[in-house]
Amino acid sequence: MRLVDWLAGASLLCAGVSVSAQEAGTDAEGQRLAAAFGSREQVQQISISPDGSKVAMLMPAGKRGTRLVIGDRRTGEAPKSILASSGEPEQLTHCFWSTNQRIVCGIYSVASGSELLGFTRLVSLNSDGGGMKVLSARTSSRALAAMYDGGRLIDRLAEAEGGTVLMTRSFVPESTAGTLLANRTQGLGVELVNTTTLARKVVEQPRASAVDYVSDGHGSVRIMGIQSTRASGYDGNQISYSYRLPASRAWQPLSTLDLNSRAGFNPSAVDPDLNVAYGFDLNDGRKALYRVALDGSGSRELVVARPDVDVDGLLTIGRHSRVVGASFATIVERRCSSTRSSRRFRVP
């Protein structure tokens, strides 16, 4: 079966659920429609290789599981499953191509014990399922705390050769007893990591209160978020964002986000050509998409807003993750319990 034909038959929405009263008249038909209404989407996430020859898809596996399926346009063969998670509790969350042969995937699971603690890891593997390696940094036996955050991919570095990526890393201090080589740094930083060799280099030194970094899609970290700390030592309810001017390493104030009220600009992406940050802030009580200049002027523009629902997601395209639109969720009767819509906008 050709890949294009196979994809055409995959239902990405719950179309077909909307029926007339006559169509739902029999118990058998009602059960069929109920099953369709509660079924999982056939393609949960999709990524195309840099040369366009292959596609990686996350698809349902059983009741709770997920499988990574690879389709090759050149061979014309039916897509093949190369990796699967049971969903009890481990789960594949997302997968992206690093090179034409190498894929990076996120995994979420829960640590067993007296308390249920979730943790994440990033792994890389070949398109045939072989050569799997853990990209997330490993902690030593001297570590003074467990590392539950396995890092987040913030830049796929499309221009780089050899499959290097930018990813966050939670640095954990180590015990100094009996050694002078223990790592004493802690907090969230950014590393340049090769997805094949696992060679890694720190590009943003860890900061104890850092919670977020945003790259421009071309290898430059332009935004950093620092969370406030209470006198008790617990996390506060504000995140202060800073930004860098092009070709500068100095941080300048950008915005403050209140985690309780959701008020304040929350940056999510950077467009280096326009030299702006895209992010979310409240507009008449609803979350809306804004564009803020990163040139020192502080100019701000409302891009997408809805009076009835929050605008809660960005639409990006290409290996540079260029922002081209936004998404929001509404209720549509007789079709789905909810449906996700999107709005594209023209980028100057």
PDB file of C-alpha atoms in Angstrom, residues 55-210:
ATOM      1  CA  VAL A  55       7.277   9.895   8.110  1.00  0.00           C
ATOM      2  CA  ALA A  56       7.100   9.054  11.822  1.00  0.00           C
ATOM      3  CA  MET A  57       3.656   8.734  13.429  1.00  0.00           C
ATOM      4  CA  LEU A  58       2.468   8.118  16.976  1.00  0.00           C
ATOM      5  CA  MET A  59      -0.598   5.871  16.889  1.00  0.00           C
ATOM      6  CA  PRO A  60      -2.748   4.059  19.479  1.00  0.00           C
ATOM      7  CA  ALA A  61      -1.698   0.606  20.698  1.00  0.00           C
ATOM      8  CA  GLY A  62      -4.323  -1.276  22.649  1.00  0.00           C
ATOM      9  CA  LYS A  63      -6.411   0.566  25.232  1.00  0.00           C
ATOM     10  CA  ARG A  64      -3.783   2.945  26.609  1.00  0.00           C
ATOM     11  CA  GLY A  65      -0.575   2.313  24.690  1.00  0.00           C
ATOM     12  CA  THR A  66       1.141   4.189  21.886  1.00  0.00           C
ATOM     13  CA  ARG A  67       3.342   2.953  19.070  1.00  0.00           C
ATOM     14  CA  LEU A  68       5.844   4.689  16.800  1.00  0.00           C
ATOM     15  CA  VAL A  69       5.165   3.848  13.162  1.00  0.00           C
ATOM     16  CA  ILE A  70       7.549   4.633  10.288  1.00  0.00           C
ATOM     17  CA  GLY A  71       6.464   4.954   6.668  1.00  0.00           C
ATOM     18  CA  ASP A  72       8.953   5.116   3.796  1.00  0.00           C
ATOM     19  CA  ARG A  73       7.804   6.804   0.574  1.00  0.00           C
ATOM     20  CA  ARG A  74      10.687   5.338  -1.417  1.00  0.00           C
ATOM     21  CA  THR A  75       9.892   1.686  -0.704  1.00  0.00           C
ATOM     22  CA  GLY A  76       6.103   2.068  -0.915  1.00  0.00           C
ATOM     23  CA  GLU A  77       5.682  -0.570   1.790  1.00  0.00           C
ATOM     24  CA  ALA A  78       3.058  -0.367   4.513  1.00  0.00           C
ATOM     25  CA  PRO A  79       4.238   1.623   7.560  1.00  0.00           C
ATOM     26  CA  LYS A  80       6.033  -0.433  10.232  1.00  0.00           C
ATOM     27  CA  SER A  81       5.879  -0.162  14.007  1.00  0.00           C
ATOM     28  CA  ILE A  82       9.374   0.156  15.548  1.00  0.00           C
ATOM     29  CA  LEU A  83       8.642   1.156  19.163  1.00  0.00           C
ATOM     30  CA  ALA A  84       5.683   0.841  21.532  1.00  0.00           C
ATOM     31  CA  SER A  85       4.640   1.810  25.053  1.00  0.00           C
ATOM     32  CA  SER A  86       1.930   0.078  27.059  1.00  0.00           C
ATOM     33  CA  GLY A  87       0.526   3.160  28.754  1.00  0.00           C
ATOM     34  CA  GLU A  88       0.708   1.298  32.081  1.00  0.00           C
ATOM     35  CA  PRO A  89       2.334   3.566  33.025  1.00  0.00           C
ATOM     36  CA  GLU A  90       5.043   4.437  30.464  1.00  0.00           C
ATOM     37  CA  GLN A  91       3.890   6.461  27.448  1.00  0.00           C
ATOM     38  CA  LEU A  92       5.454   7.806  24.265  1.00  0.00           C
ATOM     39  CA  THR A  93       4.587  11.518  24.208  1.00  0.00           C
ATOM     40  CA  HIS A  94       6.200  12.911  21.034  1.00  0.00           C
ATOM     41  CA  CYS A  95       8.740  12.020  18.332  1.00  0.00           C
ATOM     42  CA  PHE A  96      10.743  14.168  15.891  1.00  0.00           C
ATOM     43  CA  TRP A  97      13.415  13.511  13.285  1.00  0.00           C
ATOM     44  CA  SER A  98      16.946  14.582  14.159  1.00  0.00           C
ATOM     45  CA  THR A  99      18.489  13.359  10.893  1.00  0.00           C
ATOM     46  CA  ASN A 100      17.136  11.351   7.967  1.00  0.00           C
ATOM     47  CA  GLN A 101      17.875   8.196   9.967  1.00  0.00           C
ATOM     48  CA  ARG A 102      17.673   9.318  13.603  1.00  0.00           C
ATOM     49  CA  ILE A 103      14.539  10.027  15.669  1.00  0.00           C
ATOM     50  CA  VAL A 104      14.173  11.674  19.095  1.00  0.00           C
ATOM     51  CA  CYS A 105      11.244  10.608  21.298  1.00  0.00           C
ATOM     52  CA  GLY A 106       9.904  11.725  24.664  1.00  0.00           C
ATOM     53  CA  ILE A 107       8.812   9.182  27.274  1.00  0.00           C
ATOM     54  CA  TYR A 108       6.693   9.755  30.380  1.00  0.00           C
ATOM     55  CA  SER A 109       6.380   7.252  33.214  1.00  0.00           C
ATOM     56  CA  VAL A 110       5.731   7.007  36.954  1.00  0.00           C
ATOM     57  CA  ALA A 111       8.269   5.917  39.573  1.00  0.00           C
ATOM     58  CA  SER A 112       6.928   3.232  41.903  1.00  0.00           C
ATOM     59  CA  GLY A 113       7.311   3.465  45.657  1.00  0.00           C
ATOM     60  CA  SER A 114       5.572   5.034  48.612  1.00  0.00           C
ATOM     61  CA  GLU A 115       4.687   8.031  46.424  1.00  0.00           C
ATOM     62  CA  LEU A 116       3.718   8.201  42.758  1.00  0.00           C
ATOM     63  CA  LEU A 117       6.192  10.545  41.068  1.00  0.00           C
ATOM     64  CA  GLY A 118       6.137  11.200  37.333  1.00  0.00           C
ATOM     65  CA  PHE A 119       9.347  11.502  35.358  1.00  0.00           C
ATOM     66  CA  THR A 120      10.357  12.111  31.734  1.00  0.00           C
ATOM     67  CA  ARG A 121      13.232  11.001  29.530  1.00  0.00           C
ATOM     68  CA  LEU A 122      14.357  11.719  25.963  1.00  0.00           C
ATOM     69  CA  VAL A 123      15.688   8.850  23.829  1.00  0.00           C
ATOM     70  CA  SER A 124      16.998   8.592  20.272  1.00  0.00           C
ATOM     71  CA  LEU A 125      16.852   5.642  17.882  1.00  0.00           C
ATOM     72  CA  ASN A 126      17.297   4.728  14.236  1.00  0.00           C
ATOM     73  CA  SER A 127      14.363   4.635  11.836  1.00  0.00           C
ATOM     74  CA  ASP A 128      14.532   0.817  11.847  1.00  0.00           C
ATOM     75  CA  GLY A 129      14.195   0.712  15.640  1.00  0.00           C
ATOM     76  CA  GLY A 130      17.844  -0.053  16.393  1.00  0.00           C
ATOM     77  CA  GLY A 131      20.544   1.942  18.140  1.00  0.00           C
ATOM     78  CA  MET A 132      18.359   3.298  20.956  1.00  0.00           C
ATOM     79  CA  LYS A 133      20.153   5.608  23.387  1.00  0.00           C
ATOM     80  CA  VAL A 134      19.059   7.774  26.312  1.00  0.00           C
ATOM     81  CA  LEU A 135      19.646  11.469  25.525  1.00  0.00           C
ATOM     82  CA  SER A 136      18.720  12.683  28.993  1.00  0.00           C
ATOM     83  CA  ALA A 137      21.785  13.182  31.183  1.00  0.00           C
ATOM     84  CA  ARG A 138      22.490  10.435  33.672  1.00  0.00           C
ATOM     85  CA  THR A 139      22.966  11.157  37.370  1.00  0.00           C
ATOM     86  CA  SER A 140      25.793   9.574  39.343  1.00  0.00           C
ATOM     87  CA  SER A 141      25.540   7.544  42.526  1.00  0.00           C
ATOM     88  CA  ARG A 142      26.703  10.680  44.374  1.00  0.00           C
ATOM     89  CA  ALA A 143      23.664  12.706  43.313  1.00  0.00           C
ATOM     90  CA  LEU A 144      21.946  14.410  46.236  1.00  0.00           C
ATOM     91  CA  ALA A 145      18.526  14.332  44.559  1.00  0.00           C
ATOM     92  CA  ALA A 146      16.628  12.346  41.950  1.00  0.00           C
ATOM     93  CA  MET A 147      16.278  13.840  38.463  1.00  0.00           C
ATOM     94  CA  TYR A 148      12.655  13.561  37.398  1.00  0.00           C
ATOM     95  CA  ASP A 149      12.876  16.075  34.537  1.00  0.00           C
ATOM     96  CA  GLY A 150      14.667  14.393  31.640  1.00  0.00           C
ATOM     97  CA  GLY A 151      14.897  17.577  29.590  1.00  0.00           C
ATOM     98  CA  ARG A 152      12.941  19.239  26.816  1.00  0.00           C
ATOM     99  CA  LEU A 153      13.958  19.606  23.173  1.00  0.00           C
ATOM    100  CA  ILE A 154      13.973  23.357  22.394  1.00  0.00           C
ATOM    101  CA  ASP A 155      15.796  23.470  19.034  1.00  0.00           C
ATOM    102  CA  ARG A 156      16.324  20.847  16.336  1.00  0.00           C
ATOM    103  CA  LEU A 157      19.188  22.825  14.748  1.00  0.00           C
ATOM    104  CA  ALA A 158      18.148  22.232  11.147  1.00  0.00           C
ATOM    105  CA  GLU A 159      21.396  23.646   9.711  1.00  0.00           C
ATOM    106  CA  ALA A 160      23.662  21.475  11.870  1.00  0.00           C
ATOM    107  CA  GLU A 161      25.066  18.213  10.555  1.00  0.00           C
ATOM    108  CA  GLY A 162      25.375  15.041  12.569  1.00  0.00           C
ATOM    109  CA  GLY A 163      22.072  15.325  14.425  1.00  0.00           C
ATOM    110  CA  THR A 164      22.759  17.788  17.250  1.00  0.00           C
ATOM    111  CA  VAL A 165      19.900  19.374  19.224  1.00  0.00           C
ATOM    112  CA  LEU A 166      19.457  21.921  21.997  1.00  0.00           C
ATOM    113  CA  MET A 167      17.728  20.520  25.069  1.00  0.00           C
ATOM    114  CA  THR A 168      17.202  21.613  28.647  1.00  0.00           C
ATOM    115  CA  ARG A 169      18.878  19.762  31.497  1.00  0.00           C
ATOM    116  CA  SER A 170      18.160  19.715  35.219  1.00  0.00           C
ATOM    117  CA  PHE A 171      21.559  19.751  36.957  1.00  0.00           C
ATOM    118  CA  VAL A 172      21.659  17.905  40.292  1.00  0.00           C
ATOM    119  CA  PRO A 173      24.478  18.571  42.809  1.00  0.00           C
ATOM    120  CA  GLU A 174      26.581  15.666  44.032  1.00  0.00           C
ATOM    121  CA  SER A 175      28.079  14.762  47.393  1.00  0.00           C
ATOM    122  CA  THR A 176      31.625  16.079  47.831  1.00  0.00           C
ATOM    123  CA  ALA A 177      32.594  13.505  50.454  1.00  0.00           C
ATOM    124  CA  GLY A 178      35.866  11.830  49.470  1.00  0.00           C
ATOM    125  CA  THR A 179      36.279  13.580  46.113  1.00  0.00           C
ATOM    126  CA  LEU A 180      37.177  16.893  44.527  1.00  0.00           C
ATOM    127  CA  LEU A 181      35.430  16.048  41.253  1.00  0.00           C
ATOM    128  CA  ALA A 182      31.803  16.204  42.385  1.00  0.00           C
ATOM    129  CA  ASN A 183      29.409  18.382  40.412  1.00  0.00           C
ATOM    130  CA  ARG A 184      28.168  21.266  42.566  1.00  0.00           C
ATOM    131  CA  THR A 185      25.983  23.046  40.016  1.00  0.00           C
ATOM    132  CA  GLN A 186      22.202  22.858  40.211  1.00  0.00           C
ATOM    133  CA  GLY A 187      19.192  24.206  38.368  1.00  0.00           C
ATOM    134  CA  LEU A 188      17.974  24.266  34.796  1.00  0.00           C
ATOM    135  CA  GLY A 189      20.428  24.850  31.942  1.00  0.00           C
ATOM    136  CA  VAL A 190      20.712  24.101  28.217  1.00  0.00           C
ATOM    137  CA  GLU A 191      23.002  21.611  26.490  1.00  0.00           C
ATOM    138  CA  LEU A 192      24.017  20.928  22.897  1.00  0.00           C
ATOM    139  CA  VAL A 193      23.635  17.155  22.488  1.00  0.00           C
ATOM    140  CA  ASN A 194      24.521  14.863  19.580  1.00  0.00           C
ATOM    141  CA  THR A 195      21.674  12.373  19.125  1.00  0.00           C
ATOM    142  CA  THR A 196      24.000   9.639  17.818  1.00  0.00           C
ATOM    143  CA  THR A 197      27.211   9.928  19.839  1.00  0.00           C
ATOM    144  CA  LEU A 198      25.634  11.519  22.956  1.00  0.00           C
ATOM    145  CA  ALA A 199      28.443  14.114  23.038  1.00  0.00           C
ATOM    146  CA  ARG A 200      27.157  17.050  25.080  1.00  0.00           C
ATOM    147  CA  LYS A 201      28.211  20.641  25.782  1.00  0.00           C
ATOM    148  CA  VAL A 202      26.662  23.200  28.135  1.00  0.00           C
ATOM    149  CA  VAL A 203      25.542  26.324  26.246  1.00  0.00           C
ATOM    150  CA  GLU A 204      23.484  27.914  29.059  1.00  0.00           C
ATOM    151  CA  GLN A 205      24.843  27.510  32.556  1.00  0.00           C
ATOM    152  CA  PRO A 206      22.264  26.167  35.061  1.00  0.00           C
ATOM    153  CA  ARG A 207      20.396  28.632  37.254  1.00  0.00           C
ATOM    154  CA  ALA A 208      18.733  27.472  40.453  1.00  0.00           C
ATOM    155  CA  SER A 209      15.420  29.276  39.775  1.00  0.00           C
ATOM    156  CA  ALA A 210      15.298  28.884  35.963  1.00  0.00           C
TER     157      ALA A 210
END
